[in-house]
XYZ file of C-alpha atoms in Angstrom:
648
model
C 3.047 -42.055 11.311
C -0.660 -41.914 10.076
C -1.007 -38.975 8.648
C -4.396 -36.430 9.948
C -6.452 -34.582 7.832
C -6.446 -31.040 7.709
C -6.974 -29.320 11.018
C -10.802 -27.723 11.166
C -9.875 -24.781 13.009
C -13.093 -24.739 15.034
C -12.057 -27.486 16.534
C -8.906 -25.643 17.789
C -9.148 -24.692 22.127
C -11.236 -21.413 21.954
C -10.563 -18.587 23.958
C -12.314 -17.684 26.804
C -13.659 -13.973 25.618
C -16.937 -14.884 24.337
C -17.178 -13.472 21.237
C -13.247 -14.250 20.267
C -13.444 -16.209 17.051
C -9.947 -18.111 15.846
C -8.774 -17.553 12.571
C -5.446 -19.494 13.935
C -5.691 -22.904 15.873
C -3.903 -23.050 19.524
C -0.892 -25.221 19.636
C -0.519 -27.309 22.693
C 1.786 -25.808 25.320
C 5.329 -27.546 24.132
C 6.766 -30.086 27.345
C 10.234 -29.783 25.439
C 11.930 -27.600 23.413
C 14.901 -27.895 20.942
C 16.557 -24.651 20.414
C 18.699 -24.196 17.350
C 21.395 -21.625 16.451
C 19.924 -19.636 13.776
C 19.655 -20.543 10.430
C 22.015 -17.906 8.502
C 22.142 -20.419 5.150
C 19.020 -20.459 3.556
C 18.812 -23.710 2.391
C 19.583 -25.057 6.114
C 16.572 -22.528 7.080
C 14.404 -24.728 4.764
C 15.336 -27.745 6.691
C 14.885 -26.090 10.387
C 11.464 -24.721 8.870
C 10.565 -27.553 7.943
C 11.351 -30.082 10.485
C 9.925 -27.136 12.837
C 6.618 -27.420 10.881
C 6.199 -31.248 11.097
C 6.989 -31.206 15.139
C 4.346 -28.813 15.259
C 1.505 -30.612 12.904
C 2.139 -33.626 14.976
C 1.954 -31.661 18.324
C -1.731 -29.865 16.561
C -2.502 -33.569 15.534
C -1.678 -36.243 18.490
C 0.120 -36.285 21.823
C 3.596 -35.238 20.620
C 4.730 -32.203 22.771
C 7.937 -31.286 21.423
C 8.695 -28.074 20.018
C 11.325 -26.354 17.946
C 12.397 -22.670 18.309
C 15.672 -21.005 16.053
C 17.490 -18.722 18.015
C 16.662 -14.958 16.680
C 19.185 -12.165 17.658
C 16.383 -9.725 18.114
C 14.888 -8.093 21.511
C 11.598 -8.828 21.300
C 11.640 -12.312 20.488
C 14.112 -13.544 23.153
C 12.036 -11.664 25.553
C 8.819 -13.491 24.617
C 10.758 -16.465 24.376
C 12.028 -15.882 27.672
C 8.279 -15.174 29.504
C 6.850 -18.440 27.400
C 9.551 -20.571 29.368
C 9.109 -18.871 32.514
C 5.268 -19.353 32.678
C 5.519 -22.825 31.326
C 8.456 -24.526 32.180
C 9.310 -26.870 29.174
C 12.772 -28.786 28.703
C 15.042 -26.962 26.866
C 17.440 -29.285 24.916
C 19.723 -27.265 22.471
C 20.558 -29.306 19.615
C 22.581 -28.856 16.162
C 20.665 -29.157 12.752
C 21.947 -33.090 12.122
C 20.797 -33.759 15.641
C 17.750 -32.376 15.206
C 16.808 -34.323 11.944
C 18.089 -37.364 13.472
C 15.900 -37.351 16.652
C 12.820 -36.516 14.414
C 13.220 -39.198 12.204
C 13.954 -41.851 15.164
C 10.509 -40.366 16.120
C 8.852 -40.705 12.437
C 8.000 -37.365 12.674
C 10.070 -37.071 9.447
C 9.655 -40.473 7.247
C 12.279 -38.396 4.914
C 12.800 -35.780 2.727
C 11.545 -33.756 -0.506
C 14.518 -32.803 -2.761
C 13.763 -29.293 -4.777
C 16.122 -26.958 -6.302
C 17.175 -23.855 -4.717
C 16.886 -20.737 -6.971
C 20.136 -19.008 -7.397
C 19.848 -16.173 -9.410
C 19.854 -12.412 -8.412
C 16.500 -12.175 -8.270
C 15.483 -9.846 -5.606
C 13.467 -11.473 -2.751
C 9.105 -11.120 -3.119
C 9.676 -9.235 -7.121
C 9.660 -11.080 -10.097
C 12.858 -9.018 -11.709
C 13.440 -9.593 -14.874
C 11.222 -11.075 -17.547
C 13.960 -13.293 -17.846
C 14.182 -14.021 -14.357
C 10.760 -14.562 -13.725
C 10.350 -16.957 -16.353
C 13.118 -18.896 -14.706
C 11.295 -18.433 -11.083
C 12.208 -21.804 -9.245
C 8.957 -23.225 -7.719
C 10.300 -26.290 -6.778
C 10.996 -25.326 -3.025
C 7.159 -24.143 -2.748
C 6.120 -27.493 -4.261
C 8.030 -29.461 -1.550
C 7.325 -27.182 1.133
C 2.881 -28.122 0.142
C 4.055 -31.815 0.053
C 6.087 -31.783 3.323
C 2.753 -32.378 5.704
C 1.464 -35.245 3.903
C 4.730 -36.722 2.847
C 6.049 -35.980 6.423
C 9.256 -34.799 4.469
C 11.894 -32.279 5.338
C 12.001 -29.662 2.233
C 15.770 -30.180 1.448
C 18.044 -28.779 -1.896
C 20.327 -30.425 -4.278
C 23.661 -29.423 -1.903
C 22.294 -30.801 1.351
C 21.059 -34.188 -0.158
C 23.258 -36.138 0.490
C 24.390 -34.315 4.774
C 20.482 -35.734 4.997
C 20.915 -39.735 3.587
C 24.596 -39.949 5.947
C 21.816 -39.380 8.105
C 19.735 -42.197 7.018
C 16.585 -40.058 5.457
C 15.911 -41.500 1.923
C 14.410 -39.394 -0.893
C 10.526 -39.593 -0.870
C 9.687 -37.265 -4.328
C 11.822 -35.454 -6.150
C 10.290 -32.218 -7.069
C 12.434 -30.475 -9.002
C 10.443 -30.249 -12.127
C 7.422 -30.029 -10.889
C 5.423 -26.617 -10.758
C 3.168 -25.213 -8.363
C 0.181 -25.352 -10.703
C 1.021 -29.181 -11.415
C 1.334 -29.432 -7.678
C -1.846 -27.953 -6.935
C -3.897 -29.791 -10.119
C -2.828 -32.982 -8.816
C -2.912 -32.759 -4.739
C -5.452 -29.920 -3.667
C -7.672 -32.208 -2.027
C -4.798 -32.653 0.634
C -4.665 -28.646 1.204
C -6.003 -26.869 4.312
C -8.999 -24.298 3.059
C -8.558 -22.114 5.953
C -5.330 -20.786 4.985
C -3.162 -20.170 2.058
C 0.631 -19.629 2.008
C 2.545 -17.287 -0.569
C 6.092 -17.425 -0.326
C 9.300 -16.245 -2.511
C 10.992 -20.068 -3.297
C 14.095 -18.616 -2.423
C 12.866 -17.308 1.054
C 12.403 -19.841 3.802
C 10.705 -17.715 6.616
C 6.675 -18.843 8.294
C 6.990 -22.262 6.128
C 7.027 -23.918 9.777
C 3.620 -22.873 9.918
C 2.278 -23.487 6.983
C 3.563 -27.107 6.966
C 1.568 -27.151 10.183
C -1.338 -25.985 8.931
C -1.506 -27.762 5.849
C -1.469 -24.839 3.525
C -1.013 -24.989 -0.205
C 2.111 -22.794 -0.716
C 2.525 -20.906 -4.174
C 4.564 -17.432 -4.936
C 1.461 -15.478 -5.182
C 1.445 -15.234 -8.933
C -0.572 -16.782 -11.793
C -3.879 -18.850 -12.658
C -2.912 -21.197 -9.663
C -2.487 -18.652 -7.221
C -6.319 -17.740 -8.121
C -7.472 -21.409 -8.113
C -6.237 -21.564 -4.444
C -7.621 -18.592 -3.247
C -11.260 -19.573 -4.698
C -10.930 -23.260 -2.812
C -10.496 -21.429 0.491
C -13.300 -20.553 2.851
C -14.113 -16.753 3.305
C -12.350 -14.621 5.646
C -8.982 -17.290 5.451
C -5.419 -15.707 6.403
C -2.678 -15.703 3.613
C 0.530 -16.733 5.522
C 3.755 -14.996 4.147
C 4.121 -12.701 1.302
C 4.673 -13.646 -2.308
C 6.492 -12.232 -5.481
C 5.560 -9.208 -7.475
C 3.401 -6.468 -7.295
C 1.514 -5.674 -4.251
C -1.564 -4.794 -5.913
C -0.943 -7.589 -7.784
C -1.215 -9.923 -4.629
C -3.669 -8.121 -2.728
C -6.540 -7.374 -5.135
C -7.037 -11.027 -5.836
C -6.881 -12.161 -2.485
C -9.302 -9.364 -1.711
C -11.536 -10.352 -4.129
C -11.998 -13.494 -2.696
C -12.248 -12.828 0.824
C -8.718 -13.656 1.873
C -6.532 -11.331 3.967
C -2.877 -11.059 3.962
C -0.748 -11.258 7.199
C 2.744 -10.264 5.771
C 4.432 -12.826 7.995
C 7.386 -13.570 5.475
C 9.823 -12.738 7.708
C 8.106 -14.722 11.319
C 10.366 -16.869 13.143
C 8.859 -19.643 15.555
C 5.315 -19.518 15.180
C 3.890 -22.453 16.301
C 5.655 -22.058 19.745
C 4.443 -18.123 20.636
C 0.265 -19.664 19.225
C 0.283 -21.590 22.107
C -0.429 -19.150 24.486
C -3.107 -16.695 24.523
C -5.482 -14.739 27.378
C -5.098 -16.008 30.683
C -2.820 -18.962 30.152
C -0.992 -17.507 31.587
C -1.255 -13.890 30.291
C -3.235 -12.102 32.000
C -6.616 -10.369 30.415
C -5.875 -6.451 31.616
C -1.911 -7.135 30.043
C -3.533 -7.499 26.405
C -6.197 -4.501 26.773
C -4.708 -1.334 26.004
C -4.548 1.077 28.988
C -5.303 4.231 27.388
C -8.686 4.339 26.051
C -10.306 7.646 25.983
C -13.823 8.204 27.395
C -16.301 10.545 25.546
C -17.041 11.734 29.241
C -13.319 13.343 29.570
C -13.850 15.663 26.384
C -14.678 19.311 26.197
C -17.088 21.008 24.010
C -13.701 21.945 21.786
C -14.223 25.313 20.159
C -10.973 27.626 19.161
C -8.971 24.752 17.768
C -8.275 22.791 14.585
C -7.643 18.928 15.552
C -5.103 16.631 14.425
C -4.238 13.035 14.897
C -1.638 11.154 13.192
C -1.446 6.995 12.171
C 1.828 5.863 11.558
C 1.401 3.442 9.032
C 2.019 -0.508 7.885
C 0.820 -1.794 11.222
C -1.163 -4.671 9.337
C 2.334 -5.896 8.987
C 3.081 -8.892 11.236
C 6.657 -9.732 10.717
C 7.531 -5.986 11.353
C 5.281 -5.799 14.531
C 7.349 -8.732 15.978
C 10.594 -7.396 15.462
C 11.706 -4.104 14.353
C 8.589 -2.515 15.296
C 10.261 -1.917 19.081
C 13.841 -3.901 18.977
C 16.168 -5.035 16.964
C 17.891 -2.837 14.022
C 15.152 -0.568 13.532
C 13.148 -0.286 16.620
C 14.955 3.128 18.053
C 12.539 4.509 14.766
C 9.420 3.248 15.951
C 7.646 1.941 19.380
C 11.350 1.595 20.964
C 12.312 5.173 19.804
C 13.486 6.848 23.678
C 11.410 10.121 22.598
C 7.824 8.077 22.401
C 5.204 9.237 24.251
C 5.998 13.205 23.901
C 3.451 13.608 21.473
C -0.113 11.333 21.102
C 0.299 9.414 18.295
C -1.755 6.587 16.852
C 0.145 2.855 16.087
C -1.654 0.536 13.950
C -1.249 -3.149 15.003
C -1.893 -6.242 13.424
C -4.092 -7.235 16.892
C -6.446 -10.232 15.959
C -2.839 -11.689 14.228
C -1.363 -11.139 17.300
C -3.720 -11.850 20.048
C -3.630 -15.955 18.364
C -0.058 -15.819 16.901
C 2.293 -13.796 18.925
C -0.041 -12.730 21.960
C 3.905 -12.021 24.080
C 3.995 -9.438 21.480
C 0.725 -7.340 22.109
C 1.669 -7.324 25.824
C 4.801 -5.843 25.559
C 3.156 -3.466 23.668
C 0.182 -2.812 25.914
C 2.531 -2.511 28.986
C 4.720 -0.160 27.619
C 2.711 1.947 26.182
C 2.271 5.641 27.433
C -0.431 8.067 27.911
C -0.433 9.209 24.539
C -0.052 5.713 23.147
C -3.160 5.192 21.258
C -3.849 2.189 19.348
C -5.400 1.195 16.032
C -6.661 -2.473 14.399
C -4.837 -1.109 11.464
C -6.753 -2.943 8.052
C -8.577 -4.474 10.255
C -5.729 -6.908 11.586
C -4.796 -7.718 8.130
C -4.412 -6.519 4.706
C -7.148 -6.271 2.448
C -9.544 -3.578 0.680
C -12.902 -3.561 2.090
C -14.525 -2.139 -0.962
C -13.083 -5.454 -2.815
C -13.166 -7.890 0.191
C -15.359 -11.269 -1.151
C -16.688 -9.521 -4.343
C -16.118 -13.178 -6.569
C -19.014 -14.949 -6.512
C -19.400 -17.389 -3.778
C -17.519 -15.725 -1.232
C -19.752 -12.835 -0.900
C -19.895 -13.427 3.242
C -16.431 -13.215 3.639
C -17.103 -9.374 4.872
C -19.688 -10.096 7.614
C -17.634 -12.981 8.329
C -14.384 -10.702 9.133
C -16.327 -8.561 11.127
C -17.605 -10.843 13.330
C -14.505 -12.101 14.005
C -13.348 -9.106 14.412
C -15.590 -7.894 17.385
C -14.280 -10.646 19.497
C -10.506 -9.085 19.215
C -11.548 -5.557 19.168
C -13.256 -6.149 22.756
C -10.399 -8.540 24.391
C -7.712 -5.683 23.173
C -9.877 -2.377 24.148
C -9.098 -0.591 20.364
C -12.127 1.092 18.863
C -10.603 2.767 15.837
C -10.058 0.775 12.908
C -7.862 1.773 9.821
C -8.681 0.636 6.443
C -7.170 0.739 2.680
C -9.593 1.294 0.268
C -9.274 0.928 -3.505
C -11.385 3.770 -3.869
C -12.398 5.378 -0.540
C -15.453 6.805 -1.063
C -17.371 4.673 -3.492
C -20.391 2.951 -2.813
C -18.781 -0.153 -2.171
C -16.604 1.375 -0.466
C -19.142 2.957 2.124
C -21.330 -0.423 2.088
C -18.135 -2.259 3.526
C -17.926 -0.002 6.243
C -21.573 0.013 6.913
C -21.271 -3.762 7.723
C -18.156 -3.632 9.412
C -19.628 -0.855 11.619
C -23.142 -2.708 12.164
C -21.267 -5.767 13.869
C -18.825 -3.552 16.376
C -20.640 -1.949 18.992
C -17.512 -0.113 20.373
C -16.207 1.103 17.253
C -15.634 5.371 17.332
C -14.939 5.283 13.786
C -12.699 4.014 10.169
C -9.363 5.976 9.647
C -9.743 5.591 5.463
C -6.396 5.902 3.062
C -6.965 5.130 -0.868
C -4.239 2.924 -2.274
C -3.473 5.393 -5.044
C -3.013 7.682 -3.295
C -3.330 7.664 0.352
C -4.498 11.248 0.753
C -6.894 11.252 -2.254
C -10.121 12.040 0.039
C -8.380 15.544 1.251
C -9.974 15.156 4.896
C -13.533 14.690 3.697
C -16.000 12.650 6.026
C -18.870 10.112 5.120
C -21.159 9.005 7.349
C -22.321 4.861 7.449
C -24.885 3.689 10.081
C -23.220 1.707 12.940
C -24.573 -0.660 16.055
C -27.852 -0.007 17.166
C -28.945 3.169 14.867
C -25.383 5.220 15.494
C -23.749 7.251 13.099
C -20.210 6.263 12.704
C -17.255 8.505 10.549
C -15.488 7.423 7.713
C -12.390 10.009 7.861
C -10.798 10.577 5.171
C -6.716 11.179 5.196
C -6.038 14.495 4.673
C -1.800 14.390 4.600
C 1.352 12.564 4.482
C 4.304 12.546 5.542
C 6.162 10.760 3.298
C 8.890 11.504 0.917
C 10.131 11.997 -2.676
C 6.023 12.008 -3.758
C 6.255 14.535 -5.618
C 2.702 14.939 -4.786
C 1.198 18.800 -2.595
C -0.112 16.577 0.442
C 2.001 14.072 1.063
C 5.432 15.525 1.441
C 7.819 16.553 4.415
C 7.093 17.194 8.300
C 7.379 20.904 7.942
C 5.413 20.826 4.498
C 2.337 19.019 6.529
C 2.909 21.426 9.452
C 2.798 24.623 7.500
C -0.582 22.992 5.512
C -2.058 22.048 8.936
C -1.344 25.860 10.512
C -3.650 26.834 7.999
C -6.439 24.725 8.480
C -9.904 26.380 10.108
C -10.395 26.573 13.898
C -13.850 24.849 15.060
C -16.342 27.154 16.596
C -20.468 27.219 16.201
C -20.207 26.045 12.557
C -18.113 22.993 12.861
C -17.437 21.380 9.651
C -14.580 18.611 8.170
C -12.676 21.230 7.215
C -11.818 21.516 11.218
C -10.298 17.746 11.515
C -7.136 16.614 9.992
C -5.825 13.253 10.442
C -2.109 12.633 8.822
C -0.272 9.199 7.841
C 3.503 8.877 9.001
C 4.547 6.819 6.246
C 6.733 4.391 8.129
C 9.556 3.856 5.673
C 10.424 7.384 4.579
C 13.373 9.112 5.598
C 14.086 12.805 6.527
C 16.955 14.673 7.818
C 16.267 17.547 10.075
C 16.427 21.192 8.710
C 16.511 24.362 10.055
C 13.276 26.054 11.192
C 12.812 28.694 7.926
C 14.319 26.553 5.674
C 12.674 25.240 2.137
C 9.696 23.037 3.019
C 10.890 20.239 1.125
C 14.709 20.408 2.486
C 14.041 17.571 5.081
C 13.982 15.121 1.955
C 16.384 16.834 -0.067
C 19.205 14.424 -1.151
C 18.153 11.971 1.260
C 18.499 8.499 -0.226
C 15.202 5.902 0.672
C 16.788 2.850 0.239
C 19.386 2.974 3.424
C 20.235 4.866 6.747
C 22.477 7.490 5.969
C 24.574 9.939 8.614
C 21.643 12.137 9.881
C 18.577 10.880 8.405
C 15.880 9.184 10.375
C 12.053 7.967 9.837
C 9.131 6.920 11.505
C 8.578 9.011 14.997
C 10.643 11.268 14.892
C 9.400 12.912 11.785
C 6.047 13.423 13.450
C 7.538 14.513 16.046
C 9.714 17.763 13.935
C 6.159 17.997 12.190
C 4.180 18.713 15.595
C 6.984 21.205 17.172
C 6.315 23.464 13.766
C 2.490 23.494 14.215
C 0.843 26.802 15.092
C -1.002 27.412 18.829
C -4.565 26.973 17.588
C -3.142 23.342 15.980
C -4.144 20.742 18.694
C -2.607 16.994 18.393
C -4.595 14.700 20.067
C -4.928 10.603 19.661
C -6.939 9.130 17.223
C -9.735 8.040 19.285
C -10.286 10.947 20.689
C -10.055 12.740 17.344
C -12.703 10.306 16.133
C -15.194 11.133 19.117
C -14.830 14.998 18.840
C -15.948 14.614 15.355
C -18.952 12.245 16.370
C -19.743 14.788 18.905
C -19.459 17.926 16.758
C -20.409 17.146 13.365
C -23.191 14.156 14.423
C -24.595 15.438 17.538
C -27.679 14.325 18.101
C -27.193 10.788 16.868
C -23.743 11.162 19.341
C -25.661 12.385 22.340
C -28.799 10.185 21.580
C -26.264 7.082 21.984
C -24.304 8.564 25.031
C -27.482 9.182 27.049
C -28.473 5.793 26.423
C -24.818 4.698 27.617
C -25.687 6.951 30.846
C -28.781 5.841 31.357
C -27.818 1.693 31.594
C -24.783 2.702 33.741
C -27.483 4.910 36.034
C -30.225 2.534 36.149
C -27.850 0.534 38.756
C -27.191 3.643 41.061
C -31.099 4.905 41.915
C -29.604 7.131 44.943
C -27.752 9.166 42.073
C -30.578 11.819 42.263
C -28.351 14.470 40.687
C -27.068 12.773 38.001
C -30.380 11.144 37.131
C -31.720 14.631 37.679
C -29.476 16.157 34.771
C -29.837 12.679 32.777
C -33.778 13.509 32.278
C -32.520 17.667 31.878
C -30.455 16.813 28.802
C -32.626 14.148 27.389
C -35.361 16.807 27.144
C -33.002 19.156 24.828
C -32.171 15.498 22.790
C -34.771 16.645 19.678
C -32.775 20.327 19.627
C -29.803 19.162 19.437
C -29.255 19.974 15.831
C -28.609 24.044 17.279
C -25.511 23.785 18.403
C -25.771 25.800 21.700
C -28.330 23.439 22.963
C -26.177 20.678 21.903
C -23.459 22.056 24.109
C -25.861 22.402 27.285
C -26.901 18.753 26.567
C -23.301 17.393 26.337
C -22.399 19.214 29.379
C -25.393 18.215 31.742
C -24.940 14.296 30.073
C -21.280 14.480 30.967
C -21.886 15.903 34.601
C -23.979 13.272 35.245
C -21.860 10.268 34.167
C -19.128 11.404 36.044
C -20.552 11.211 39.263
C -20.645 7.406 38.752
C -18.018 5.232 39.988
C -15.207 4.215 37.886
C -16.782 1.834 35.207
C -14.950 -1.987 35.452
């Protein structure tokens, strides 16, 4: 089979929203699908990777229309899985591994196969243990697995060799000595530079789409890793995760305008991108159903407002499986007690919306009234106060946010989340300024410091936004999270008792009367008796398993919010983020909502009322700084727009 060039994503079916830009191409809808029991040996997972990545390459490339999907014992995915064949009909053939190989290579899909060492040692998966043991790192299976699309190989290991030639594949390289930065000095020009892939060599997840892709694949580590991400365009998606420190993976890759996706443990990617809005999803199923209009607030005074973001929803694997099913979704979006409280989820939407757009509508049509959703790191990982700061990929920024718009409309979010090196620098605040200049919609950036996430205490900057607005740049002010040793960022009832003593808002509204809190996702608690030591929910509690009792992610907030004081008001992050705009920035706020009015009006001249107290509060407009006269304008604006009709 000739092989294609690298697939320029442009070229890729675009989506019908206007301004949706693709960071992912569309497969073609599959006419047949071969469904595998899953993969439980890893080096058989290479193989089913693999061979899943080549069927999908040649389906991105020609007319081939087979797919292949691995069986995954989780919720979520057989549900999507499910819907996919239900709008679209394909064959479903279910076939054994051998079979598999044997029907692709009667195809010459797969010409043969790679042959690469599997790493054995006890090397934990994405760290580099030991000096000992990362100085015997095994790259060979990343080496094979960059080589598979333009060998048209299966990736296979030493022990399976020879189950592959009985089958009649021969051996087209052997790899085994050959490192990823020998790799990449002597085949780059064959590598995709729209998308990188970072794997552990001893993991085998998302390699299906990589090999599709035609992604150089490295372990995240090193001068090579660097080399790569300078070759890529700006703005690119890292697919996977790789080995080592986090920091250590996602400053370079911030640097040069990459992204991470954490997709390392994805099953079956190249069969859930096929879909996307209206084919057949439809639009209002991947638009979340409970924004909150700046018309249903009040003026607010008497209360100190809180919001809380639980956190790691940048992370793509986790969104598509534990987030709501499987082992660990009773914690999270599948916990029975959800929707009790408002409570913000960060989501990985732009990943989703082209990868996994099943996903996002299960969680859009599930979601309750106090459901409120956030693009959480802007769909992906990366530090916008580092994001393209190597020379040469200083657009990567702008670039993001454009692309970003496009998703932030089709899914109805307006809060964004970001991770910030240092939160409030100037580089920092730039970022945001021309994030915020290129989303009309946006209310405002939810900012956490890496180190640590509740460094800014609650403060507020300002940055200019779309068409002369002022949009917030919140600081976190608390955590819950565990075992930090550190005043804000401790226990449910420690954050309640700090937030019952927090300021009410009245004439002089100030930061000091918004609080937004991080649920750190992976920390555990166990419940404790109301009077009991503030830091007895994580006394004793181990982090590293489920013990008898403990429990994390919702529920946490939830024993947080039951301990908060009368005059402590929970509400969701959007609306958190428009009270703020309203009280702190009210004239720049009302300014933009009576120009909001005013289009809506101009299409509904019999209005005479509402145009009558549109031109009322427009005249207090330049007194707006007093805020008495800012509440009689917000009131009269906010009569008037809701005597129009319901806004489509």
């Amino acid at each position: 089979m000739a092989q294609a060039p690298p697939l320029d994503f442009a070229d890729a079916p675009q989506h019908i929203h206007p301004n949706l830009k693709r960071w992912w191409p569309r497969f073609p809808l599959a006419q047949e699908i071969w469904v595998l029991p899953f993969a439980a040996d890893a080096e058989e997972g290479m193989i089913l990777e693999t061979a899943a990545g080549l069927a999908g390459r040649a389906a991105l490339h020609g007319d081939w229309r087979t797919l292949i999907y691995e069986h995954v014992d989780n919720e979520g995915y057989q549900r999507a899985f499910n819907a996919y064949c239900q709008a679209h009909s394909p064959r479903l053939l279910s076939l054994t591994l051998d079979e598999m190989v044997d029907r692709l290579h009667r195809a010459r899909i797969v010409r043969g196969y790679l042959l690469y060492r599997y790493e054995t040692s006890p090397r934990a998966l994405n760290t580099l243990g030991t000096l000992e043991q990362s100085a015997k790192l095994d790259e060979s299976a990343n080496v094979a697995t960059s080589l598979a699309a333009s060998q048209s190989g299966l990736v296979v290991s030493e022990r399976l060799a020879q189950r592959l030639e009985r089958l009649g594949l021969k051996c087209l390289r052997d790899v085994r000595e050959v490192t990823e930065a020998a790799c990449w000095q002597q085949e780059s020009r064959h590598f995709s530079r729209q998308v990188l892939g970072t794997c552990d060599p001893k993991a085998r997840h998302v390699r299906s789409l990589m090999i599709a892709l035609d992604a150089f694949v490295c372990s995240g580590r090193g001068d090579v890793y660097h080399q790569a991400l300078a070759r890529c365009q700006p703005d690119a998606p890292i697919l996977g995760w790789g080995c080592g420190a986090e920091d250590a993976q996602t400053i370079p890759s911030s640097r040069f305008g990459l992204f991470q996706t954490a997709t390392n443990w994805c099953h079956n990617l190249p069969v859930f991108a096929g879909e996307s809005v209206s084919t057949p999803i439809p639009t209002s199923q991947l638009r979340t159903p409970t924004a909150c209009r700046w018309a249903d607030l009040d003026w607010g005074d008497g209360y100190h407002y809180a919001t809380f973001v639980m956190s790691d929803g940048d992370n793509v694997q986790w969104v598509m499986g534990n987030f709501f099913s499987g082992s660990e979704g009773r914690y999270y979006y599948g916990d029975p007690q959800r929707g009790h409280i408002p409570l913000g989820w960060g989501i990985p939407g732009p990943s989703l919306l082209q990868l996994a757009p099943r996903t996002l509508q299960e969680i859009f049509t599930r979601a309750t009234p106090n459901d409120d959703f956030i693009f959480y790191n802007g769909g992906g990982y990366f530090y916008p106060d580092l994001y393209g700061k190597e020379p040469g990929h200083t657009e990567a920024l702008a670039v993001h946010a454009q692309r970003l718009r496009g998703s932030m409309e089709q899914a109805g979010v307006r809060t964004l989340a970001f991770n910030f090196q240092q939160w409030d620098s100037p580089a920092a605040l730039a970022a945001c300024a021309t994030i915020a200049t290129h989303l009309p919609e946006l209310a405002g950036i939810l900012a956490f410091q890496y180190d640590s996430y509740s460094a800014g205490n609650g403060a507020i900057r300002w940055v200019p936004g779309h068409a002369g607005e002022e949009i917030p740049v919140a600081s976190c002010r608390l955590c819950i999270w565990a075992q930090t040793g550190r005043e804000r960022e401790t226990t449910p009832a420690g954050v309640a008792a700090w937030l019952n003593t927090m300021p009410v808002l009245g004439e002089a509204a100030t930061s000091e009367n918004f609080s937004w809190v991080i649920a750190h996702a992976w920390s555990r608690f166990r419940e404790a008796e109301v009077g009991a030591p503030l830091l007895a929910e994580e006394s004793g509690v181990p982090q590293d398993r489920d013990t008898p009792g403990s429990t994390r992610g919702y529920t946490p907030v939830l024993w947080a919010v039951q301990r908060l004081a009368p005059h402590v008001k929970v509400i969701t992050p959007q609306e958190w983020l428009l009270r703020i705009r309203l009280r702190l920035r009210p004239q720049a706020t009302l300014t933009s909502w009576s120009r909001e009015t005013e289009m809506r009006l101009h299409h509904y001249p019999n209005l005479t009322k509402s145009h009558s107290l549109l031109a009322k509060a427009k005249t207090l407009l330049p007194q707006t700084g007093n805020s008495v006269i800012a509440r009689q304008c917000f009131e009269q604006l906010k009569e008037a727009y809701l005597q129009l009709p319901p806004h489509r």
